[in-house]
Amino acid sequence: MEMILTWWQSNRRDFPWRRTTDPFRLLVAEMLLQRSRSGSVTQIYLDLFNRWPTPQELARADVSEIENLIRPLGLMSRATKIKAVADAWIARDTPPTNSKDLQELPGVGPYSANATSIAMSWDAEPCVDSVSIRVFRRYLGDQESDESDLHVA
């Protein structure tokens, strides 16, 4: 495991969501990253938060504006989900502070909630995605298997 962490220290890519401590931005990043390459999400993430820097401003946006911005990623239903999360976020008395709170937001499942919670150093269940599984399988020499036998997000 130390070998993987050492490799990551010298080869990791710099993404804007890795430089924030704002749980709302982290959650939206998780939503944008679903079924999208991180390199494709970077500029859209930056554009989205340059245009609507707070949950309050994003909640006031038209879904069609959000759709236009995220169109290059496909999966246009994400625009509605992002808007619904912004609406629910500002409707709360206090911002979410754990995975359970995040999962109470519309369209937020266990993986996104836990990934956001881990990034915030909140208590969370470990989450493993298919990319992580491929890395560990290659590291352990198990290149024959696929993810179909595992329960991943």
PDB file of C-alpha atoms in Angstrom:
ATOM      1  CA  MET A   1       0.000   0.000   0.000  1.00  0.00           C
ATOM      2  CA  GLU A   2       2.858   2.378   0.774  1.00  0.00           C
ATOM      3  CA  MET A   3       4.122   1.892  -2.777  1.00  0.00           C
ATOM      4  CA  ILE A   4       0.756   3.047  -4.187  1.00  0.00           C
ATOM      5  CA  LEU A   5       0.698   6.098  -1.909  1.00  0.00           C
ATOM      6  CA  THR A   6       4.267   6.984  -2.877  1.00  0.00           C
ATOM      7  CA  TRP A   7       3.381   6.693  -6.562  1.00  0.00           C
ATOM      8  CA  TRP A   8       0.305   8.878  -5.996  1.00  0.00           C
ATOM      9  CA  GLN A   9       2.353  11.610  -4.278  1.00  0.00           C
ATOM     10  CA  SER A  10       4.516  12.047  -7.358  1.00  0.00           C
ATOM     11  CA  ASN A  11       1.918  11.352 -10.059  1.00  0.00           C
ATOM     12  CA  ARG A  12      -1.401  12.712  -8.766  1.00  0.00           C
ATOM     13  CA  ARG A  13      -3.264  15.196 -10.877  1.00  0.00           C
ATOM     14  CA  ASP A  14      -4.334  18.554  -9.537  1.00  0.00           C
ATOM     15  CA  PHE A  15      -8.112  19.031  -9.595  1.00  0.00           C
ATOM     16  CA  PRO A  16      -9.947  22.043  -8.166  1.00  0.00           C
ATOM     17  CA  TRP A  17     -12.181  19.895  -5.963  1.00  0.00           C
ATOM     18  CA  ARG A  18      -9.065  18.595  -4.228  1.00  0.00           C
ATOM     19  CA  ARG A  19      -8.283  22.166  -3.156  1.00  0.00           C
ATOM     20  CA  THR A  20     -11.574  23.024  -1.464  1.00  0.00           C
ATOM     21  CA  THR A  21     -12.942  22.420   1.983  1.00  0.00           C
ATOM     22  CA  ASP A  22     -16.468  23.376   0.967  1.00  0.00           C
ATOM     23  CA  PRO A  23     -18.694  20.296   1.338  1.00  0.00           C
ATOM     24  CA  PHE A  24     -21.238  21.650  -1.163  1.00  0.00           C
ATOM     25  CA  ARG A  25     -18.577  22.020  -3.863  1.00  0.00           C
ATOM     26  CA  LEU A  26     -17.208  18.573  -3.068  1.00  0.00           C
ATOM     27  CA  LEU A  27     -20.662  17.028  -3.351  1.00  0.00           C
ATOM     28  CA  VAL A  28     -21.344  18.764  -6.669  1.00  0.00           C
ATOM     29  CA  ALA A  29     -17.958  17.556  -7.923  1.00  0.00           C
ATOM     30  CA  GLU A  30     -18.973  13.984  -7.015  1.00  0.00           C
ATOM     31  CA  MET A  31     -22.207  14.473  -8.942  1.00  0.00           C
ATOM     32  CA  LEU A  32     -20.369  15.815 -11.998  1.00  0.00           C
ATOM     33  CA  LEU A  33     -17.778  13.037 -11.873  1.00  0.00           C
ATOM     34  CA  GLN A  34     -20.357  10.257 -12.110  1.00  0.00           C
ATOM     35  CA  ARG A  35     -19.724   8.469 -15.400  1.00  0.00           C
ATOM     36  CA  SER A  36     -17.411  11.260 -16.578  1.00  0.00           C
ATOM     37  CA  ARG A  37     -13.674  11.579 -16.905  1.00  0.00           C
ATOM     38  CA  SER A  38     -12.127  13.900 -14.350  1.00  0.00           C
ATOM     39  CA  GLY A  39     -10.273  15.823 -17.061  1.00  0.00           C
ATOM     40  CA  SER A  40     -13.600  16.586 -18.747  1.00  0.00           C
ATOM     41  CA  VAL A  41     -15.190  17.722 -15.494  1.00  0.00           C
ATOM     42  CA  THR A  42     -12.472  20.197 -14.465  1.00  0.00           C
ATOM     43  CA  GLN A  43     -13.451  23.156 -16.664  1.00  0.00           C
ATOM     44  CA  ILE A  44     -17.173  22.582 -16.175  1.00  0.00           C
ATOM     45  CA  TYR A  45     -16.685  22.508 -12.386  1.00  0.00           C
ATOM     46  CA  LEU A  46     -14.728  25.774 -12.537  1.00  0.00           C
ATOM     47  CA  ASP A  47     -17.275  27.414 -14.862  1.00  0.00           C
ATOM     48  CA  LEU A  48     -20.183  26.282 -12.701  1.00  0.00           C
ATOM     49  CA  PHE A  49     -18.737  27.752  -9.506  1.00  0.00           C
ATOM     50  CA  ASN A  50     -17.494  30.899 -11.232  1.00  0.00           C
ATOM     51  CA  ARG A  51     -21.056  31.513 -12.375  1.00  0.00           C
ATOM     52  CA  TRP A  52     -22.837  30.321  -9.193  1.00  0.00           C
ATOM     53  CA  PRO A  53     -20.311  30.393  -6.321  1.00  0.00           C
ATOM     54  CA  THR A  54     -22.743  29.510  -3.528  1.00  0.00           C
ATOM     55  CA  PRO A  55     -25.598  27.044  -3.031  1.00  0.00           C
ATOM     56  CA  GLN A  56     -27.953  30.028  -2.773  1.00  0.00           C
ATOM     57  CA  GLU A  57     -26.907  31.353  -6.190  1.00  0.00           C
ATOM     58  CA  LEU A  58     -27.047  27.909  -7.773  1.00  0.00           C
ATOM     59  CA  ALA A  59     -30.531  27.377  -6.330  1.00  0.00           C
ATOM     60  CA  ARG A  60     -31.671  30.547  -8.144  1.00  0.00           C
ATOM     61  CA  ALA A  61     -30.331  29.283 -11.503  1.00  0.00           C
ATOM     62  CA  ASP A  62     -32.632  27.903 -14.177  1.00  0.00           C
ATOM     63  CA  VAL A  63     -32.145  24.195 -14.777  1.00  0.00           C
ATOM     64  CA  SER A  64     -31.735  25.005 -18.484  1.00  0.00           C
ATOM     65  CA  GLU A  65     -28.711  27.214 -17.650  1.00  0.00           C
ATOM     66  CA  ILE A  66     -27.114  24.398 -15.678  1.00  0.00           C
ATOM     67  CA  GLU A  67     -27.915  21.959 -18.507  1.00  0.00           C
ATOM     68  CA  ASN A  68     -26.206  24.224 -21.036  1.00  0.00           C
ATOM     69  CA  LEU A  69     -23.119  24.420 -18.891  1.00  0.00           C
ATOM     70  CA  ILE A  70     -22.814  20.662 -18.260  1.00  0.00           C
ATOM     71  CA  ARG A  71     -23.926  19.586 -21.761  1.00  0.00           C
ATOM     72  CA  PRO A  72     -20.404  18.432 -22.789  1.00  0.00           C
ATOM     73  CA  LEU A  73     -20.550  15.784 -20.032  1.00  0.00           C
ATOM     74  CA  GLY A  74     -23.862  14.318 -21.169  1.00  0.00           C
ATOM     75  CA  LEU A  75     -26.274  12.837 -18.627  1.00  0.00           C
ATOM     76  CA  MET A  76     -28.338  16.011 -18.582  1.00  0.00           C
ATOM     77  CA  SER A  77     -30.427  14.710 -15.673  1.00  0.00           C
ATOM     78  CA  ARG A  78     -27.536  15.797 -13.462  1.00  0.00           C
ATOM     79  CA  ALA A  79     -28.581  19.427 -13.944  1.00  0.00           C
ATOM     80  CA  THR A  80     -31.928  18.757 -12.271  1.00  0.00           C
ATOM     81  CA  LYS A  81     -30.231  16.807  -9.478  1.00  0.00           C
ATOM     82  CA  ILE A  82     -27.642  19.532  -8.866  1.00  0.00           C
ATOM     83  CA  LYS A  83     -30.390  22.161  -8.717  1.00  0.00           C
ATOM     84  CA  ALA A  84     -32.441  19.991  -6.332  1.00  0.00           C
ATOM     85  CA  VAL A  85     -29.409  19.507  -4.065  1.00  0.00           C
ATOM     86  CA  ALA A  86     -28.777  23.271  -4.000  1.00  0.00           C
ATOM     87  CA  ASP A  87     -32.453  23.899  -3.151  1.00  0.00           C
ATOM     88  CA  ALA A  88     -32.422  21.291  -0.363  1.00  0.00           C
ATOM     89  CA  TRP A  89     -29.040  22.481   0.940  1.00  0.00           C
ATOM     90  CA  ILE A  90     -30.288  26.022   1.532  1.00  0.00           C
ATOM     91  CA  ALA A  91     -33.641  24.816   2.897  1.00  0.00           C
ATOM     92  CA  ARG A  92     -31.865  23.083   5.796  1.00  0.00           C
ATOM     93  CA  ASP A  93     -31.466  24.868   9.121  1.00  0.00           C
ATOM     94  CA  THR A  94     -27.783  23.881   9.147  1.00  0.00           C
ATOM     95  CA  PRO A  95     -25.514  22.504   6.424  1.00  0.00           C
ATOM     96  CA  PRO A  96     -24.922  18.740   6.342  1.00  0.00           C
ATOM     97  CA  THR A  97     -22.058  17.595   8.550  1.00  0.00           C
ATOM     98  CA  ASN A  98     -21.975  13.854   7.913  1.00  0.00           C
ATOM     99  CA  SER A  99     -22.752  11.166   5.379  1.00  0.00           C
ATOM    100  CA  LYS A 100     -26.232  10.537   6.769  1.00  0.00           C
ATOM    101  CA  ASP A 101     -27.144  14.223   6.391  1.00  0.00           C
ATOM    102  CA  LEU A 102     -25.869  14.231   2.821  1.00  0.00           C
ATOM    103  CA  GLN A 103     -27.914  11.146   1.938  1.00  0.00           C
ATOM    104  CA  GLU A 104     -31.035  13.014   3.015  1.00  0.00           C
ATOM    105  CA  LEU A 105     -30.508  15.377   0.076  1.00  0.00           C
ATOM    106  CA  PRO A 106     -32.399  14.450  -3.114  1.00  0.00           C
ATOM    107  CA  GLY A 107     -30.481  12.190  -5.465  1.00  0.00           C
ATOM    108  CA  VAL A 108     -27.466  11.749  -3.170  1.00  0.00           C
ATOM    109  CA  GLY A 109     -26.583   8.111  -2.662  1.00  0.00           C
ATOM    110  CA  PRO A 110     -24.190   6.360  -0.301  1.00  0.00           C
ATOM    111  CA  TYR A 111     -21.131   6.563  -2.562  1.00  0.00           C
ATOM    112  CA  SER A 112     -21.317  10.330  -3.186  1.00  0.00           C
ATOM    113  CA  ALA A 113     -22.203  11.005   0.439  1.00  0.00           C
ATOM    114  CA  ASN A 114     -19.345   8.869   1.749  1.00  0.00           C
ATOM    115  CA  ALA A 115     -16.800  10.213  -0.747  1.00  0.00           C
ATOM    116  CA  THR A 116     -17.725  13.769   0.246  1.00  0.00           C
ATOM    117  CA  SER A 117     -17.617  12.866   3.946  1.00  0.00           C
ATOM    118  CA  ILE A 118     -14.197  11.250   3.589  1.00  0.00           C
ATOM    119  CA  ALA A 119     -12.859  14.333   1.784  1.00  0.00           C
ATOM    120  CA  MET A 120     -14.226  16.486   4.621  1.00  0.00           C
ATOM    121  CA  SER A 121     -12.670  14.150   7.239  1.00  0.00           C
ATOM    122  CA  TRP A 122     -16.128  13.415   8.621  1.00  0.00           C
ATOM    123  CA  ASP A 123     -16.989   9.925   9.795  1.00  0.00           C
ATOM    124  CA  ALA A 124     -17.914   7.832   6.787  1.00  0.00           C
ATOM    125  CA  GLU A 125     -17.986   4.310   5.477  1.00  0.00           C
ATOM    126  CA  PRO A 126     -15.123   3.497   3.114  1.00  0.00           C
ATOM    127  CA  CYS A 127     -16.147   3.744  -0.513  1.00  0.00           C
ATOM    128  CA  VAL A 128     -14.497   1.973  -3.395  1.00  0.00           C
ATOM    129  CA  ASP A 129     -15.218   2.654  -7.025  1.00  0.00           C
ATOM    130  CA  SER A 130     -14.381   0.595 -10.094  1.00  0.00           C
ATOM    131  CA  VAL A 131     -11.231   2.632 -10.812  1.00  0.00           C
ATOM    132  CA  SER A 132      -9.866   1.905  -7.324  1.00  0.00           C
ATOM    133  CA  ILE A 133     -10.639  -1.763  -7.777  1.00  0.00           C
ATOM    134  CA  ARG A 134      -8.728  -1.862 -11.078  1.00  0.00           C
ATOM    135  CA  VAL A 135      -5.705  -0.181  -9.436  1.00  0.00           C
ATOM    136  CA  PHE A 136      -5.660  -2.617  -6.517  1.00  0.00           C
ATOM    137  CA  ARG A 137      -6.206  -5.642  -8.764  1.00  0.00           C
ATOM    138  CA  ARG A 138      -3.334  -4.618 -11.015  1.00  0.00           C
ATOM    139  CA  TYR A 139      -1.135  -3.961  -8.010  1.00  0.00           C
ATOM    140  CA  LEU A 140      -2.015  -7.377  -6.585  1.00  0.00           C
ATOM    141  CA  GLY A 141      -1.618  -9.079  -9.966  1.00  0.00           C
ATOM    142  CA  ASP A 142      -5.298  -9.986 -10.477  1.00  0.00           C
ATOM    143  CA  GLN A 143      -5.865  -8.631 -13.982  1.00  0.00           C
ATOM    144  CA  GLU A 144      -8.207 -11.418 -15.086  1.00  0.00           C
ATOM    145  CA  SER A 145     -11.198 -10.437 -12.940  1.00  0.00           C
ATOM    146  CA  ASP A 146     -13.762  -7.809 -13.703  1.00  0.00           C
ATOM    147  CA  GLU A 147     -15.904  -5.698 -11.398  1.00  0.00           C
ATOM    148  CA  SER A 148     -19.104  -7.671 -12.050  1.00  0.00           C
ATOM    149  CA  ASP A 149     -18.575  -9.855  -8.984  1.00  0.00           C
ATOM    150  CA  LEU A 150     -18.137  -6.875  -6.636  1.00  0.00           C
ATOM    151  CA  HIS A 151     -20.567  -4.403  -5.165  1.00  0.00           C
ATOM    152  CA  VAL A 152     -19.171  -1.044  -6.173  1.00  0.00           C
ATOM    153  CA  ALA A 153     -20.583   2.409  -6.735  1.00  0.00           C
TER     154      ALA A 153
END
